[in-house]
Coordinates of N, CA and C in Angstrom, one line a residue:
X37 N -84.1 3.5 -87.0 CA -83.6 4.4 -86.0 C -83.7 5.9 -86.4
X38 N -83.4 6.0 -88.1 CA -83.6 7.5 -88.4 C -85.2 8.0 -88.7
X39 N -85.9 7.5 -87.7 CA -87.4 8.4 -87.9 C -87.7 9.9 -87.9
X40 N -88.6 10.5 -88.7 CA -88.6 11.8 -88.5 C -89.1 12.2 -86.5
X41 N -90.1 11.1 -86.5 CA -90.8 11.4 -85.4 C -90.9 10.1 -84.7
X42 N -90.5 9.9 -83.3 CA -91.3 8.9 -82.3 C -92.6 9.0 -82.3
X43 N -93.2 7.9 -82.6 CA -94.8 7.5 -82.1 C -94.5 7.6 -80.8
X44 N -95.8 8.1 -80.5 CA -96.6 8.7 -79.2 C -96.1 7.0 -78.3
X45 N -97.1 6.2 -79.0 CA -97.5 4.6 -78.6 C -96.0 3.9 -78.1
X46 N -95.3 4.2 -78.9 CA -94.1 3.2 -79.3 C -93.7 4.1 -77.9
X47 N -93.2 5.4 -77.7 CA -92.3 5.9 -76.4 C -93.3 5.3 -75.3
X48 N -94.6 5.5 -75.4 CA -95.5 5.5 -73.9 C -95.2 3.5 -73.3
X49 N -95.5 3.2 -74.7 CA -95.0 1.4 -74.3 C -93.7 1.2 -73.5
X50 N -92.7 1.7 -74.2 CA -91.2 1.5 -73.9 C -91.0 2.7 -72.2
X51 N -91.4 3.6 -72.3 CA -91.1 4.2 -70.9 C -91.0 3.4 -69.9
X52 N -91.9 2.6 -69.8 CA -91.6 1.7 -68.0 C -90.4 0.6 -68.2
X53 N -90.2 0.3 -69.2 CA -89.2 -0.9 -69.8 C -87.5 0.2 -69.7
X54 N -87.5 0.9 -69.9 CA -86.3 1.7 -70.5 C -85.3 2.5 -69.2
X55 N -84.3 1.6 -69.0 CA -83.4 2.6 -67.9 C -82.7 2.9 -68.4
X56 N -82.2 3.3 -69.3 CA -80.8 3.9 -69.7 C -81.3 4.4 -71.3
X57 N -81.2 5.6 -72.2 CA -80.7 5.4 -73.5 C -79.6 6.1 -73.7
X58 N -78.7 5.9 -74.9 CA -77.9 6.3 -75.4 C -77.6 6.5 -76.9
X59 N -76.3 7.3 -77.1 CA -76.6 7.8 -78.8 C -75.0 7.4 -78.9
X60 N -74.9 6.4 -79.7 CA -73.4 5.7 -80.4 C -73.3 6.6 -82.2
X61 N -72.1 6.8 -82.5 CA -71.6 7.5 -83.6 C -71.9 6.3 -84.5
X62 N -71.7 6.9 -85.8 CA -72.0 6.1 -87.1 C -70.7 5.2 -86.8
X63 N -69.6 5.7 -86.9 CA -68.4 4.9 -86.9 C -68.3 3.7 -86.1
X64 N -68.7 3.4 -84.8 CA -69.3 2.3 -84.1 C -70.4 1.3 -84.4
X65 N -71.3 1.9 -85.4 CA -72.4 1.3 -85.5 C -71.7 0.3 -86.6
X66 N -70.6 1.1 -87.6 CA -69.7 0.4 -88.7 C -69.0 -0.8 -87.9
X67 N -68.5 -0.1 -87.3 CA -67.3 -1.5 -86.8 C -68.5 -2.8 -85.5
X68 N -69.7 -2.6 -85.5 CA -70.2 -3.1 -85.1 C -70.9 -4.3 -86.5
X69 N -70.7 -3.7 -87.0 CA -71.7 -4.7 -88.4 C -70.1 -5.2 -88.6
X70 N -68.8 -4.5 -89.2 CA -67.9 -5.3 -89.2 C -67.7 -7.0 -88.4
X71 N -67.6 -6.6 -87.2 CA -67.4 -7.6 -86.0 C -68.4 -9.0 -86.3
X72 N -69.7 -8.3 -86.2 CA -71.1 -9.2 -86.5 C -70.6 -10.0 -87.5
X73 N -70.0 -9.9 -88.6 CA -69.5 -10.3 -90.0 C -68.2 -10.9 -89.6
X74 N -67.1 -10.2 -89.0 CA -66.0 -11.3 -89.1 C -66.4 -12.5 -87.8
X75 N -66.6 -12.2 -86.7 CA -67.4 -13.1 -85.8 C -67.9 -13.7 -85.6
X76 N -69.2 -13.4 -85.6 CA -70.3 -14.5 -85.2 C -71.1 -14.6 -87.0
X77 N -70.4 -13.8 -88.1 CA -70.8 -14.9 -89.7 C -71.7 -14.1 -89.8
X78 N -72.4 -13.2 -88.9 CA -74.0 -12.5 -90.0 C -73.9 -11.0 -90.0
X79 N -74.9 -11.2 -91.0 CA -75.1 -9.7 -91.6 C -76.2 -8.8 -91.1
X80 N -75.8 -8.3 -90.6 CA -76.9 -7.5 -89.1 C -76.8 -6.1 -90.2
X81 N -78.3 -5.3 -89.9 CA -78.4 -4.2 -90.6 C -78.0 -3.4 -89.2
X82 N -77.6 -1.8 -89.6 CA -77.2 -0.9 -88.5 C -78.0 -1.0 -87.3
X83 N -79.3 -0.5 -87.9 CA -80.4 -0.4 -86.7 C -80.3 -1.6 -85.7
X84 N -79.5 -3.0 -85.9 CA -79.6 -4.1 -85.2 C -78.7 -3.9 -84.6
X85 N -77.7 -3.5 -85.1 CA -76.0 -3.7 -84.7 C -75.8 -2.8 -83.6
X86 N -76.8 -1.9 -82.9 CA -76.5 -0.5 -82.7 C -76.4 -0.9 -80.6
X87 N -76.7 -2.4 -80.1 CA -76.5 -2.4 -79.4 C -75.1 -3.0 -79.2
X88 N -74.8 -3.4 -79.9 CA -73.2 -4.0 -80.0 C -72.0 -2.5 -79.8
X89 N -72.7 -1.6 -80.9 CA -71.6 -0.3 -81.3 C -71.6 0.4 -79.7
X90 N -72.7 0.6 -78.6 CA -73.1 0.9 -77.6 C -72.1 0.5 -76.6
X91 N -71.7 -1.0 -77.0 CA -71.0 -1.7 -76.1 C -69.8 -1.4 -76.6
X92 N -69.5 -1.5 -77.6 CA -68.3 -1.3 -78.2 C -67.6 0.3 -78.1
X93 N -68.2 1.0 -77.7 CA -68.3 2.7 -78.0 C -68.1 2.9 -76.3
X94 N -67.8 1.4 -75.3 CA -67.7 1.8 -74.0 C -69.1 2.9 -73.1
X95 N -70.0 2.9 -74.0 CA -71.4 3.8 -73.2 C -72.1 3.1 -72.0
X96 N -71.5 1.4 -71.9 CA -72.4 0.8 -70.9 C -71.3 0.3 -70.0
X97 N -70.9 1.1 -69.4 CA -69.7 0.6 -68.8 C -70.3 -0.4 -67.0
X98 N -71.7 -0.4 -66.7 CA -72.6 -0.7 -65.5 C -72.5 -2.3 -66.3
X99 N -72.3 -2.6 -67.7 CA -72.1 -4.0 -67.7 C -71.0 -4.8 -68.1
X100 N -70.4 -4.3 -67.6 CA -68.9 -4.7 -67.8 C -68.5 -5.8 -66.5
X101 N -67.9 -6.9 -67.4 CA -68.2 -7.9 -66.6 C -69.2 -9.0 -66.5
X102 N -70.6 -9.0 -66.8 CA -71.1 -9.0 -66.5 C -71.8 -10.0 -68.1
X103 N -72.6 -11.1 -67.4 CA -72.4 -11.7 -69.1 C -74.6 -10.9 -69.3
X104 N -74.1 -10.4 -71.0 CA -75.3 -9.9 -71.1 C -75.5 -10.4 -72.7
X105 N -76.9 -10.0 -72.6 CA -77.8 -10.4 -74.3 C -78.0 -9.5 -75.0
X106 N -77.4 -9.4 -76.1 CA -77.9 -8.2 -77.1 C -78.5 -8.9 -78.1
X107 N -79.9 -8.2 -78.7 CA -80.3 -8.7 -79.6 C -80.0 -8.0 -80.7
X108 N -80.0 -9.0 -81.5 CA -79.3 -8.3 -83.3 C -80.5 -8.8 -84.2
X109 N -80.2 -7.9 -84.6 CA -81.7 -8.3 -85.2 C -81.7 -7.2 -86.4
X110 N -82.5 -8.4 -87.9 CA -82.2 -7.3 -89.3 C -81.5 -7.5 -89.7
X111 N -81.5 -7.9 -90.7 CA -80.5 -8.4 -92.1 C -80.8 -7.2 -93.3
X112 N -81.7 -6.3 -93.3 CA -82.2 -5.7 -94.3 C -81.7 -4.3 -94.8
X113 N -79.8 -4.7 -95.4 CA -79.2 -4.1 -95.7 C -79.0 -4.7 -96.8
X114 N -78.6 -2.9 -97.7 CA -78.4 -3.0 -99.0 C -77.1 -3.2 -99.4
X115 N -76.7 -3.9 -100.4 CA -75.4 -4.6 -100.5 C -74.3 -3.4 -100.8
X116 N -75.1 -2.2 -101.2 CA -73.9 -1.2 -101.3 C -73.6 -0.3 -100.1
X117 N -74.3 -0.3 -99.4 CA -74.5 0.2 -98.0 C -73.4 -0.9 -96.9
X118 N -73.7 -2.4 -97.0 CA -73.0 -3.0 -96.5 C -71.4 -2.7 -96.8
X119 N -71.3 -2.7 -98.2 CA -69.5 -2.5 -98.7 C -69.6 -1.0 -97.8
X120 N -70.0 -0.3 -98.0 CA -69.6 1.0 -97.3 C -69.4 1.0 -95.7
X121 N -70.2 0.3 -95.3 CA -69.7 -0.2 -93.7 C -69.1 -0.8 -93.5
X122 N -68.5 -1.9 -94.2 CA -67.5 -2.7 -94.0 C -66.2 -1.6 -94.0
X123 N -65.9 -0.5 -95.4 CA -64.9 0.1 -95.1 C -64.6 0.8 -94.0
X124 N -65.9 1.6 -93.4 CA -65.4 2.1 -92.3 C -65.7 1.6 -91.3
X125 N -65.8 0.5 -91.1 CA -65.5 -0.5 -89.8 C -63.7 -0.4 -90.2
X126 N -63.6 -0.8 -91.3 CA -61.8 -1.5 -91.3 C -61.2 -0.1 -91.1
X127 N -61.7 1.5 -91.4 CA -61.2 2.3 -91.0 C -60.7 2.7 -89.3
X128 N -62.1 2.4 -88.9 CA -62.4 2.8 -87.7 C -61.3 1.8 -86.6
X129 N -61.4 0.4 -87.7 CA -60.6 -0.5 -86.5 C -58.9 -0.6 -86.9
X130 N -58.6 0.9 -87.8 CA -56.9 0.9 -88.0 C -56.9 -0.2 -89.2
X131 N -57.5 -0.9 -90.0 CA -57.1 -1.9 -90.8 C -57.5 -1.2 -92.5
X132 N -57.7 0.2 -92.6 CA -57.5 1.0 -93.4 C -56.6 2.1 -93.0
X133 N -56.3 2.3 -93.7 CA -55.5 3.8 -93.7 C -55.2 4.6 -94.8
X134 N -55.1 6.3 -94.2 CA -54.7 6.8 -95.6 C -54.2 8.1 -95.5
X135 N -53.3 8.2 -96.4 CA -52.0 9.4 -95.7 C -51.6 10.0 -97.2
X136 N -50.9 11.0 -97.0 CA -50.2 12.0 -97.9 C -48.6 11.8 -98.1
X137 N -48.5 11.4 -98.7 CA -46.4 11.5 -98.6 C -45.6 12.0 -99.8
X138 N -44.6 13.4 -99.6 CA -43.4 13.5 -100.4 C -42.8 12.7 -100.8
X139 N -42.5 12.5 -102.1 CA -41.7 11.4 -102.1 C -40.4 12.4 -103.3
X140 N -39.6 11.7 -103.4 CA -38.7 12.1 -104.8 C -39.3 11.5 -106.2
X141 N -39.3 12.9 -107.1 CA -40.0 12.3 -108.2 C -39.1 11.6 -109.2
X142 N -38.0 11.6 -109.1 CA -36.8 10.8 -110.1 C -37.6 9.4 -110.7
X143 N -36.8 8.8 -111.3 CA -37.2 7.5 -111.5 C -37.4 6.5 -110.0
X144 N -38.3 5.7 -109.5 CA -38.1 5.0 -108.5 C -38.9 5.4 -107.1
X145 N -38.7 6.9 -107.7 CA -38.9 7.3 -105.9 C -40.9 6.9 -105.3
X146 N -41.7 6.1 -106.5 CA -43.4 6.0 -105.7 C -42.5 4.6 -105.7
X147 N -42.0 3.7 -106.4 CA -41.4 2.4 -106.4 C -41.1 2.2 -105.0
X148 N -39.8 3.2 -104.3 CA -39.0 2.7 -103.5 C -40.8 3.0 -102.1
X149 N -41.4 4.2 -102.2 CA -42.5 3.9 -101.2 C -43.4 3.0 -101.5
X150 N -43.6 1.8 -102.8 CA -44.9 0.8 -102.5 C -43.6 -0.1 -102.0
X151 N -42.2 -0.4 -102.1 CA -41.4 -1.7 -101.5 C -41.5 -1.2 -100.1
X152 N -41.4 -0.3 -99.6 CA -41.2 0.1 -98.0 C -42.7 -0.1 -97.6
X153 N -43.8 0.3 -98.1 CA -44.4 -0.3 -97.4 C -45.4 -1.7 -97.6
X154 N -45.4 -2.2 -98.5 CA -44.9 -4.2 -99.0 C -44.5 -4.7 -97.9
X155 N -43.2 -4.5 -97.9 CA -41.6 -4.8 -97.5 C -42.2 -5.0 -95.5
X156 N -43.4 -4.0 -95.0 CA -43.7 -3.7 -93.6 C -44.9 -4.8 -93.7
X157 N -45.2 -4.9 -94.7 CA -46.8 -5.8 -94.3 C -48.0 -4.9 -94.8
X158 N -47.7 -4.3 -95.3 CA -49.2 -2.7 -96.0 C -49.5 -3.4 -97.3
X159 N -50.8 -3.2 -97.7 CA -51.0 -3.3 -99.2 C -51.8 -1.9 -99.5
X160 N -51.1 -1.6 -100.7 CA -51.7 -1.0 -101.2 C -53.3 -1.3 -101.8
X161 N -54.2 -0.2 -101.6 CA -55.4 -0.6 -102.0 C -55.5 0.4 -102.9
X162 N -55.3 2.0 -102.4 CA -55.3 2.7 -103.9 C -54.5 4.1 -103.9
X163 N -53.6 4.5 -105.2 CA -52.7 5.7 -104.7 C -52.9 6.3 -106.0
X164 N -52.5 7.7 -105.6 CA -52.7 8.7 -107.0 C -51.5 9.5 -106.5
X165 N -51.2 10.3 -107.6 CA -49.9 11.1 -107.1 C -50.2 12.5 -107.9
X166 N -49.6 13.5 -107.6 CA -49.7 14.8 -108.7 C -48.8 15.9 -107.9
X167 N -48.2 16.6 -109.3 CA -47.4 17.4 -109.4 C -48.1 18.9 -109.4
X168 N -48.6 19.1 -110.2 CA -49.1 20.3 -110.3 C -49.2 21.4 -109.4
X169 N -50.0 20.4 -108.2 CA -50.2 22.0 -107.0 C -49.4 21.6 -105.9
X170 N -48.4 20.9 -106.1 CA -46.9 20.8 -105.3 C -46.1 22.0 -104.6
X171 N -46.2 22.6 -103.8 CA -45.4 23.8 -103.6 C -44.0 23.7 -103.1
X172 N -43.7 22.3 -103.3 CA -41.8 22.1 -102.7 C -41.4 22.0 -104.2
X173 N -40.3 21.6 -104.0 CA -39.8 21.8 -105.6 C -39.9 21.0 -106.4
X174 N -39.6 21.1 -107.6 CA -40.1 20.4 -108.7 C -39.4 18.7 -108.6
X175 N -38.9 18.3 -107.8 CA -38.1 17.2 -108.1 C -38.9 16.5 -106.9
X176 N -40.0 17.0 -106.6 CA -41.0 15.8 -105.4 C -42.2 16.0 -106.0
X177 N -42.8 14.6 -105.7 CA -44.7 14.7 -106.2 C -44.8 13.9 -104.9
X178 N -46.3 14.7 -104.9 CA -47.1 14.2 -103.8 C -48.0 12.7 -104.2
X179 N -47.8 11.7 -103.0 CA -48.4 10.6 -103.4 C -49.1 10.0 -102.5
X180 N -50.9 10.2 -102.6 CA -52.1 10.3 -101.8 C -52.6 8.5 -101.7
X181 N -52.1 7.8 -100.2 CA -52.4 6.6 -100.8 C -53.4 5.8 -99.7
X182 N -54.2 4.9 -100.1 CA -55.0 4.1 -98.9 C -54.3 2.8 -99.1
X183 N -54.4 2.5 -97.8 CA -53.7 1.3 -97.5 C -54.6 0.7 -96.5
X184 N -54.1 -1.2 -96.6 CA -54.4 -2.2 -95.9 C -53.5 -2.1 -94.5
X185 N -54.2 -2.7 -94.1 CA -52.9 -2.6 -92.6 C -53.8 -3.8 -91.5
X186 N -52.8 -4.9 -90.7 CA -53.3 -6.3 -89.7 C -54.4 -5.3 -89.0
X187 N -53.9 -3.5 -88.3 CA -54.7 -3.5 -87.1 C -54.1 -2.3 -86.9
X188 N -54.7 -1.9 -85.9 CA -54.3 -0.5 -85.4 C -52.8 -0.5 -85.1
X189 N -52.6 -1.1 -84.0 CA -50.5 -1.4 -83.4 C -50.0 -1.3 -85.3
X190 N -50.0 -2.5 -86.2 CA -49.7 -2.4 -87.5 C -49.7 -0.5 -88.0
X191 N -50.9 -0.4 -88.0 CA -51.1 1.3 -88.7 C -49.7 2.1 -88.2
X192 N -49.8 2.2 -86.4 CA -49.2 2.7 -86.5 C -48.2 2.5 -86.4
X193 N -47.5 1.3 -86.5 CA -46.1 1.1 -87.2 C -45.8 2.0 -88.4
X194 N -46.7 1.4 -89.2 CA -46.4 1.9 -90.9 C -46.2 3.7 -90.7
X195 N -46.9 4.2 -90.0 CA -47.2 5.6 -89.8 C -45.2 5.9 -89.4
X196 N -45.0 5.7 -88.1 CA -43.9 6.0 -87.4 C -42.6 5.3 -88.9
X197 N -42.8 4.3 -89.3 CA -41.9 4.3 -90.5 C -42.0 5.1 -91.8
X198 N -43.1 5.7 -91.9 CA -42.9 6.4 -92.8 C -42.3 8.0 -92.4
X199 N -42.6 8.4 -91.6 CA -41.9 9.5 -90.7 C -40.3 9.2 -90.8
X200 N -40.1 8.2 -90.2 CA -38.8 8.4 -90.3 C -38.0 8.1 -92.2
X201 N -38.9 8.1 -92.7 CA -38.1 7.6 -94.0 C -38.5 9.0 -94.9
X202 N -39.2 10.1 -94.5 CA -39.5 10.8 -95.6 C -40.1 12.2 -94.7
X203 N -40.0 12.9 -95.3 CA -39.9 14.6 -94.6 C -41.2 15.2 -94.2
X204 N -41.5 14.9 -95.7 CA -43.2 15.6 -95.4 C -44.3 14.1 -95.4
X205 N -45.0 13.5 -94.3 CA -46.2 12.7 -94.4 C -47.3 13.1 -93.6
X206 N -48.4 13.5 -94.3 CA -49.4 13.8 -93.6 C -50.4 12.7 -93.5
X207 N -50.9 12.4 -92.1 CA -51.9 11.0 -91.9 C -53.1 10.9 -91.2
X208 N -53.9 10.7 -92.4 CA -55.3 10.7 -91.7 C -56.5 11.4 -92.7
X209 N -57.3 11.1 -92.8 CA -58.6 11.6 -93.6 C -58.8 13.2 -94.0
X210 N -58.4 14.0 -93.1 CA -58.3 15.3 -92.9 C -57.9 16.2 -94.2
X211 N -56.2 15.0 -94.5 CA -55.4 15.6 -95.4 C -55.2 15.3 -96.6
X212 N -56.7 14.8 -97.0 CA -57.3 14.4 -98.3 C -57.8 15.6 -98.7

């Protein structure tokens, strides 16, 4: 799909064939290879998947309802490429997440935030914390963490609980 240039041949063939194109975001194209994989078991490269992310991304809304064929087609993805689309498929579909939270730095206080969110159904996948360039006071560290989460509704559970349990949480990719 990422060609520098359309062949002449390839557009002049496809013109009489072609009513509709459209341009789906990377993030779609992810949660489209996701789907392919928890779903229907295969491993579709992007370029295949891209009519699923299309559908998925709501751009064809003339077939809705409507039972239709998408071909998928291409397996000829790289196994590190695939881990990276699988994350942001689990991003894109709320079953990653990842946020910033104050916590109290005493004994306990990253403890008592991995039991709270355990305790909700979250797993931790991976957290760092630091003090250093903390500008509240010395008795809080910041603790930067990605998490598992069932699904979107889930995320934002965990989100709205963490708000209410702690002062400062910032959520979302941004505040990395």
């Amino acid at each position: 799909l990422a060609v520098p240039l359309v062949g002449v041949n390839a557009l002049e063939t496809a013109k009489d064939y072609t009513d509709k194109m459209v341009v789906v975001k990377e993030e779609s194209i992810a949660l489209a290879i996701l789907r392919l994989i928890e779903v229907e078991k295969s491993v579709i490269e992007g370029a295949g998947a891209v009519g699923l992310a299309a559908v998925i991304e709501g751009l064809l809304p003339e077939l809705k309802n409507k039972k239709v064929v998408i071909a998928l087609c291409g397996g000829n993805i790289d196994t590190t490429i695939l881990g990276r689309a699988i994350e942001r498929g689990l991003a894109v579909d709320g079953r990653l997440v990842r946020f910033v939270v104050t916590v109290s730095d005493r004994p306990g206080g990253i403890a008592e935030l991995a039991k709270l969110l355990s305790s909700n159904g979250a797993s931790i996948k991976d957290m760092f914390h630091e003090r250093a360039w903390l500008k509240s006071d010395v008795f809080s560290v910041q603790v930067k963490v990605v998490a598992e989460t069932r699904d979107q509704e889930h995320a934002d559970e965990i989100h709205a609980i963490l708000k209410a349990n702690y002062k400062q949480v910032a959520w979302g990719p941004r505040h990395f």
